[in-house]
């Protein structure tokens, strides 16, 4: 049954033919509370070209959209900018249905497509002519996988940026400027913190290299979320700011608790931060999830972590979140560890060791209380919050 999926024009010769995933809430551990899109693009030139595909279950949606512009069998080339299955899942079916003359990916992309699907792809090298226009490829290794590359269609000035500049945001509008700016900024920041942050050095190198590439960009078309047709300076500046990881005048207190003792320390610490006039938020791991915590940590210059001890170890929810954060390599943080225990008391010490491994500066030693924090321990937590907030103010 036809579903009336249409293609939407994003430039004179390029169409969006992707899919909107309104329902996805868990994107390999990232809470996609607003769903996402898998953007694929169709270039109508003498060589008709499909840039990226969609997640496997959305194959039919993509093909229906393509069919409103051109018979899919007329597609000559398929470009795979990124082989992660949210963009390549529909590729085997697309190749079988379209039988394109060429499938092109980066060198690592060709290997990845072979490993996933047994597909043979040609390695992107020089710019390729599509007839009236040409596609140029720029490798962007590790943004977000080793195979990643971006491509630029010079005839219309469209930069197909795959994961870069994306947002997990389902919607019926195509353009970022049709959404509330604060929503776009929030989703871009969350996406960066949880997908890209670990590769910030490479992001800065890419941003530095873009002017020399002399790409007259008129559209930035990421593989997720709305597309940009203006304010490119703002988009690049946002990525430069995220990648720079300069301390921000904001604090977050992340805690897990069993009988509210660690929670009491968390609240005392946060009140201390507040008393110094620094914005602070408290995140209870019992009612939150990883991507929200990482977003808050990325956007805070001061991050405190507290957990009880359970079976001689830090409470498992805290171990989980610290493992997740560590992999994303946040920089330039002031940290603080705390926790309450019944007897053995390894929790706060282990948290402090993890913060040390992440190179968080810890000017104040961890606080480990027993059973229920004493008035003195709560005062120490409050004072630690106030002191570290004052220190943060000096460093921003
Ligand atoms: Fe949207 Fe790295 O895949």
Coordinates of C-alpha atoms and ligand atoms in Angstrom, one line a residue:
X1 CA 0.0 0.0 0.0
X2 CA 1.4 3.4 -1.0
X3 CA 2.1 5.6 2.0
X4 CA 2.4 8.9 0.2
X5 CA 6.0 9.5 1.3
X6 CA 7.4 12.3 -0.8
X7 CA 10.9 13.6 -1.6
X8 CA 11.6 17.2 -0.6
X9 CA 13.9 19.5 -2.6
X10 CA 16.8 20.9 -0.6
X11 CA 18.6 22.7 -3.6
X12 CA 18.1 23.0 -7.3
X13 CA 19.3 19.4 -8.0
X14 CA 19.2 17.7 -4.6
X15 CA 16.3 16.0 -2.8
X16 CA 15.9 14.7 0.7
X17 CA 14.8 11.1 0.5
X18 CA 15.4 9.9 4.0
X19 CA 13.1 8.6 6.8
X20 CA 11.7 10.0 10.0
X21 CA 11.9 7.6 13.0
X22 CA 9.4 9.1 15.4
X23 CA 9.5 6.1 17.8
X24 CA 13.2 5.4 18.5
X25 CA 14.1 6.1 22.1
X26 CA 17.3 4.1 22.6
X27 CA 20.0 4.8 20.0
X28 CA 22.8 2.5 21.2
X29 CA 22.2 3.7 24.8
X30 CA 21.5 7.4 23.9
X31 CA 18.0 8.4 24.9
X32 CA 16.5 9.9 21.7
X33 CA 13.6 11.5 23.5
X34 CA 12.6 13.3 20.3
X35 CA 13.2 10.4 17.9
X36 CA 15.5 11.0 15.0
X37 CA 15.8 11.0 11.2
X38 CA 18.0 9.0 8.8
X39 CA 18.7 11.5 6.0
X40 CA 19.5 10.2 2.5
X41 CA 19.9 12.5 -0.4
X42 CA 19.3 12.1 -4.1
X43 CA 21.3 14.2 -6.6
X44 CA 19.7 14.6 -10.1
X45 CA 22.6 15.1 -12.5
X46 CA 23.7 13.3 -15.6
X47 CA 24.8 10.6 -13.2
X48 CA 22.0 10.2 -10.7
X49 CA 23.5 9.7 -7.2
X50 CA 22.1 8.6 -3.9
X51 CA 24.1 9.8 -0.9
X52 CA 23.8 7.4 2.1
X53 CA 20.7 5.3 2.8
X54 CA 18.6 4.7 5.9
X55 CA 18.3 2.2 8.7
X56 CA 17.1 -1.1 7.4
X57 CA 13.4 -1.0 8.4
X58 CA 13.0 2.3 6.6
X59 CA 14.1 1.0 3.1
X60 CA 10.6 1.2 1.7
X61 CA 10.1 4.7 2.9
X62 CA 13.3 5.8 1.2
X63 CA 12.4 4.1 -2.0
X64 CA 9.0 5.6 -2.1
X65 CA 10.4 9.1 -1.6
X66 CA 12.9 8.4 -4.4
X67 CA 10.2 7.2 -6.7
X68 CA 8.4 10.5 -6.5
X69 CA 11.4 12.1 -8.3
X70 CA 12.8 9.4 -10.5
X71 CA 12.6 5.7 -11.2
X72 CA 15.1 4.3 -8.6
X73 CA 16.5 2.0 -11.4
X74 CA 17.9 5.2 -12.9
X75 CA 20.3 5.8 -10.0
X76 CA 23.9 5.4 -11.3
X77 CA 26.0 5.9 -8.1
X78 CA 25.5 5.3 -4.4
X79 CA 27.8 7.1 -2.0
X80 CA 28.2 5.6 1.5
X81 CA 29.6 8.5 3.6
X82 CA 29.2 6.4 6.8
X83 CA 28.8 2.7 7.1
X84 CA 27.2 2.6 10.6
X85 CA 23.9 0.6 10.1
X86 CA 21.7 3.6 10.7
X87 CA 22.9 4.8 7.3
X88 CA 23.9 1.6 5.6
X89 CA 21.2 -0.8 6.9
X90 CA 19.1 -0.4 3.8
X91 CA 22.2 -0.4 1.4
X92 CA 22.1 -4.1 0.5
X93 CA 18.4 -3.9 -0.4
X94 CA 19.0 -0.6 -2.3
X95 CA 21.9 -2.1 -4.3
X96 CA 19.8 -5.2 -5.1
X97 CA 16.9 -3.0 -6.3
X98 CA 18.8 -0.3 -8.1
X99 CA 21.8 -2.2 -9.4
X100 CA 24.0 1.0 -9.5
X101 CA 27.0 1.3 -11.7
X102 CA 29.2 2.4 -8.8
X103 CA 29.1 2.1 -5.0
X104 CA 31.6 4.4 -3.4
X105 CA 32.9 4.6 0.2
X106 CA 36.1 5.6 2.0
X107 CA 38.9 2.9 2.2
X108 CA 37.7 2.0 5.7
X109 CA 34.1 2.3 4.6
X110 CA 34.7 -0.3 1.9
X111 CA 36.2 -2.6 4.5
X112 CA 33.3 -2.0 6.9
X113 CA 30.6 -2.6 4.2
X114 CA 32.4 -5.8 3.3
X115 CA 32.4 -6.9 6.9
X116 CA 28.8 -6.1 7.6
X117 CA 27.2 -7.1 4.3
X118 CA 29.8 -8.7 2.1
X119 CA 29.4 -5.7 -0.3
X120 CA 32.1 -4.6 -2.6
X121 CA 32.5 -0.8 -2.7
X122 CA 34.9 1.3 -4.7
X123 CA 37.2 3.5 -2.7
X124 CA 36.6 7.2 -3.0
X125 CA 39.6 9.0 -4.3
X126 CA 39.5 12.0 -6.6
X127 CA 36.4 14.2 -7.1
X128 CA 34.0 12.3 -9.3
X129 CA 32.1 14.0 -12.1
X130 CA 28.3 13.6 -12.1
X131 CA 28.1 15.5 -15.4
X132 CA 27.2 19.1 -14.6
X133 CA 28.5 19.0 -11.1
X134 CA 31.1 17.0 -9.2
X135 CA 31.4 15.3 -5.8
X136 CA 34.5 15.9 -3.7
X137 CA 35.3 13.6 -0.7
X138 CA 37.0 14.5 2.5
X139 CA 37.9 11.8 4.9
X140 CA 36.8 12.5 8.5
X141 CA 38.1 9.4 10.3
X142 CA 36.6 8.8 13.7
X143 CA 33.9 11.4 13.1
X144 CA 32.1 9.3 14.1
X145 CA 33.6 5.9 12.9
X146 CA 36.9 5.2 11.2
X147 CA 35.1 5.0 7.8
X148 CA 33.5 8.4 8.0
X149 CA 33.8 10.9 5.2
X150 CA 32.0 14.0 4.1
X151 CA 31.2 14.8 0.5
X152 CA 30.5 18.1 -1.3
X153 CA 28.4 18.6 -4.4
X154 CA 29.8 21.7 -6.0
X155 CA 27.0 22.5 -8.4
X156 CA 24.6 23.3 -5.6
X157 CA 27.0 23.8 -2.8
X158 CA 25.7 21.0 -0.7
X159 CA 27.9 19.6 2.1
X160 CA 26.8 16.1 3.0
X161 CA 28.3 16.0 6.5
X162 CA 27.0 12.5 7.6
X163 CA 27.0 12.4 11.5
X164 CA 28.7 15.8 11.9
X165 CA 26.4 18.7 12.7
X166 CA 23.5 16.2 13.2
X167 CA 20.8 16.1 15.9
X168 CA 18.6 13.3 17.0
X169 CA 15.4 15.2 16.3
X170 CA 12.4 13.8 14.4
X171 CA 10.2 16.4 12.8
X172 CA 8.1 17.3 9.8
X173 CA 10.2 20.4 8.9
X174 CA 13.3 20.0 6.9
X175 CA 15.3 23.1 7.8
X176 CA 16.9 23.9 11.1
X177 CA 15.8 27.5 10.9
X178 CA 12.2 26.3 11.0
X179 CA 12.6 25.0 14.5
X180 CA 13.1 26.9 17.8
X181 CA 16.8 27.9 17.9
X182 CA 17.2 26.8 21.6
X183 CA 15.9 23.3 20.7
X184 CA 18.4 22.9 17.8
X185 CA 21.2 24.2 20.1
X186 CA 20.2 21.7 22.8
X187 CA 20.0 18.7 20.5
X188 CA 23.2 19.6 18.7
X189 CA 25.0 20.0 22.0
X190 CA 23.6 16.7 23.3
X191 CA 24.5 14.9 20.1
X192 CA 28.0 16.3 20.2
X193 CA 28.5 15.4 23.9
X194 CA 27.4 11.8 23.4
X195 CA 28.6 11.0 19.9
X196 CA 31.5 13.2 18.9
X197 CA 33.1 14.6 22.1
X198 CA 35.8 11.9 22.3
X199 CA 37.2 13.1 19.0
X200 CA 37.2 16.8 19.7
X201 CA 40.9 17.2 18.6
X202 CA 39.9 15.9 15.2
X203 CA 36.9 18.2 15.0
X204 CA 39.1 21.2 15.6
X205 CA 41.5 20.0 12.9
X206 CA 38.6 19.6 10.5
X207 CA 37.2 23.0 11.2
X208 CA 40.7 24.5 10.8
X209 CA 41.0 22.7 7.4
X210 CA 37.7 23.7 5.9
X211 CA 38.6 27.3 4.8
X212 CA 41.6 25.9 2.8
X213 CA 39.2 23.4 1.0
X214 CA 37.4 26.4 -0.3
X215 CA 34.0 24.8 -0.4
X216 CA 31.3 27.4 -1.2
X217 CA 28.7 25.8 1.1
X218 CA 25.1 26.7 0.6
X219 CA 23.6 23.8 2.5
X220 CA 24.9 21.6 5.3
X221 CA 23.1 18.3 5.1
X222 CA 23.8 16.0 8.0
X223 CA 22.6 12.4 8.2
X224 CA 20.4 13.1 11.3
X225 CA 17.9 15.9 12.0
X226 CA 17.2 19.2 10.3
X227 CA 19.4 20.6 7.5
X228 CA 21.1 24.0 7.6
X229 CA 20.6 26.5 4.8
X230 CA 22.0 29.6 6.7
X231 CA 23.8 30.6 9.8
X232 CA 26.8 28.3 8.9
X233 CA 29.1 30.5 11.0
X234 CA 26.9 29.7 14.0
X235 CA 27.0 26.0 13.3
X236 CA 30.8 26.0 12.9
X237 CA 31.2 28.2 16.0
X238 CA 29.0 25.9 18.1
X239 CA 31.2 22.9 17.1
X240 CA 34.3 24.9 17.8
X241 CA 32.9 25.8 21.2
X242 CA 31.9 22.2 22.0
X243 CA 35.3 20.8 20.8
X244 CA 37.3 23.5 22.7
X245 CA 35.7 22.2 25.9
X246 CA 36.5 25.4 27.8
X247 CA 35.1 25.3 31.4
X248 CA 31.6 26.7 31.6
X249 CA 30.2 28.5 34.7
X250 CA 27.8 25.7 35.6
X251 CA 27.9 22.7 37.9
X252 CA 26.3 19.3 38.0
X253 CA 26.0 16.9 40.9
X254 CA 25.4 13.3 39.9
X255 CA 24.4 10.8 42.6
X256 CA 23.1 7.3 43.3
X257 CA 21.7 6.5 46.7
X258 CA 20.2 3.6 48.6
X259 CA 18.9 5.2 51.8
X260 CA 19.2 8.9 51.1
X261 CA 22.6 9.4 52.9
X262 CA 24.6 10.0 49.7
X263 CA 21.6 12.1 48.5
X264 CA 22.0 14.3 51.6
X265 CA 25.6 14.9 50.7
X266 CA 24.7 15.7 47.1
X267 CA 22.2 18.3 48.2
X268 CA 24.6 19.8 50.7
X269 CA 27.3 20.1 48.0
X270 CA 24.8 21.6 45.5
X271 CA 23.6 24.2 48.1
X272 CA 27.3 25.2 48.6
X273 CA 27.6 25.7 44.9
X274 CA 24.4 27.7 44.8
X275 CA 25.6 29.9 47.7
X276 CA 28.5 30.9 45.5
X277 CA 26.1 32.1 42.9
X278 CA 26.9 29.3 40.4
X279 CA 24.1 27.5 38.5
X280 CA 23.9 23.9 39.6
X281 CA 21.7 20.9 38.8
X282 CA 21.4 17.6 40.6
X283 CA 20.9 14.4 38.7
X284 CA 19.6 11.3 40.5
X285 CA 20.8 8.2 38.5
X286 CA 17.7 6.3 39.7
X287 CA 15.5 8.6 37.4
X288 CA 18.0 9.6 34.7
X289 CA 20.0 8.1 32.0
X290 CA 23.5 8.3 30.5
X291 CA 23.0 10.7 27.6
X292 CA 21.4 13.4 29.9
X293 CA 24.2 13.0 32.4
X294 CA 26.9 13.3 29.8
X295 CA 25.2 16.4 28.3
X296 CA 25.2 18.0 31.7
X297 CA 28.8 17.1 32.4
X298 CA 29.9 18.4 29.0
X299 CA 28.2 21.7 29.7
X300 CA 29.5 22.1 33.3
X301 CA 32.9 23.2 34.5
X302 CA 32.4 21.5 37.9
X303 CA 31.1 17.9 38.2
X304 CA 30.6 16.1 41.4
X305 CA 29.8 12.4 41.7
X306 CA 28.5 10.5 44.7
X307 CA 27.5 7.0 45.4
X308 CA 27.1 4.5 48.2
X309 CA 29.3 1.4 48.6
X310 CA 27.7 -1.9 47.7
X311 CA 29.5 -5.2 48.2
X312 CA 32.9 -3.4 48.6
X313 CA 32.5 -1.5 45.4
X314 CA 31.0 1.8 44.2
X315 CA 27.2 1.4 43.5
X316 CA 26.9 -0.1 40.0
X317 CA 24.9 2.7 38.5
X318 CA 27.8 5.1 39.3
X319 CA 30.3 2.6 37.7
X320 CA 28.2 2.5 34.6
X321 CA 27.9 6.3 34.2
X322 CA 31.6 6.9 34.9
X323 CA 32.6 4.2 32.3
X324 CA 30.4 5.9 29.8
X325 CA 31.7 9.4 30.5
X326 CA 35.3 8.2 30.5
X327 CA 35.0 6.9 27.0
X328 CA 33.8 10.3 25.8
X329 CA 36.9 12.1 27.2
X330 CA 35.6 15.3 28.7
X331 CA 38.3 17.8 29.4
X332 CA 39.0 20.7 31.8
X333 CA 36.7 19.7 34.6
X334 CA 36.9 20.3 38.3
X335 CA 35.7 17.2 40.0
X336 CA 34.6 16.1 43.4
X337 CA 33.8 12.6 44.8
X338 CA 31.6 11.7 47.8
X339 CA 29.5 8.9 49.2
X340 CA 28.1 7.2 52.2
X341 CA 28.6 3.6 53.2
X342 CA 27.7 1.2 56.0
X343 CA 31.1 -0.4 56.7
X344 CA 33.8 -1.0 54.1
X345 CA 33.6 2.3 52.3
X346 CA 35.2 1.9 48.9
X347 CA 32.6 3.9 47.0
X348 CA 33.9 7.5 47.2
X349 CA 37.5 6.4 46.9
X350 CA 36.8 4.4 43.7
X351 CA 34.9 7.4 42.3
X352 CA 37.8 9.7 43.1
X353 CA 40.2 7.2 41.3
X354 CA 38.0 7.3 38.2
X355 CA 37.9 11.1 38.2
X356 CA 41.7 11.0 38.5
X357 CA 41.9 8.7 35.6
X358 CA 39.8 11.1 33.6
X359 CA 42.1 14.0 34.6
X360 CA 39.5 15.8 36.5
X361 CA 41.2 18.3 38.8
X362 CA 40.2 17.4 42.4
X363 CA 41.4 20.2 44.7
X364 CA 39.4 18.8 47.7
X365 CA 39.7 15.2 48.8
X366 CA 36.6 12.9 48.6
X367 CA 34.2 12.7 51.5
X368 CA 33.2 9.3 52.7
X369 CA 30.6 9.2 55.5
X370 CA 29.3 6.2 57.4
X371 CA 25.6 5.2 57.5
X372 CA 24.3 8.8 57.7
X373 CA 26.3 11.9 57.2
X374 CA 27.0 13.9 60.3
X375 CA 26.3 17.6 60.6
X376 CA 30.0 18.1 60.2
X377 CA 30.2 16.0 57.1
X378 CA 27.2 17.8 55.5
X379 CA 29.0 21.1 56.4
X380 CA 32.1 19.8 54.7
X381 CA 30.1 18.9 51.6
X382 CA 28.5 22.3 51.6
X383 CA 31.9 24.0 52.0
X384 CA 33.4 21.9 49.2
X385 CA 30.6 23.0 46.9
X386 CA 31.1 26.7 47.8
X387 CA 34.9 26.5 47.5
X388 CA 35.0 24.6 44.2
X389 CA 32.3 27.0 42.7
X390 CA 34.5 30.0 43.7
X391 CA 37.5 28.2 42.0
X392 CA 35.4 27.6 38.9
X393 CA 34.5 31.3 38.8
X394 CA 38.2 32.1 38.7
X395 CA 38.9 29.7 35.8
X396 CA 36.2 30.7 33.3
Ligands
LIG1 FE1 24.5 8.1 12.5 FE2 27.7 7.1 13.4 O1 25.9 6.9 12.7

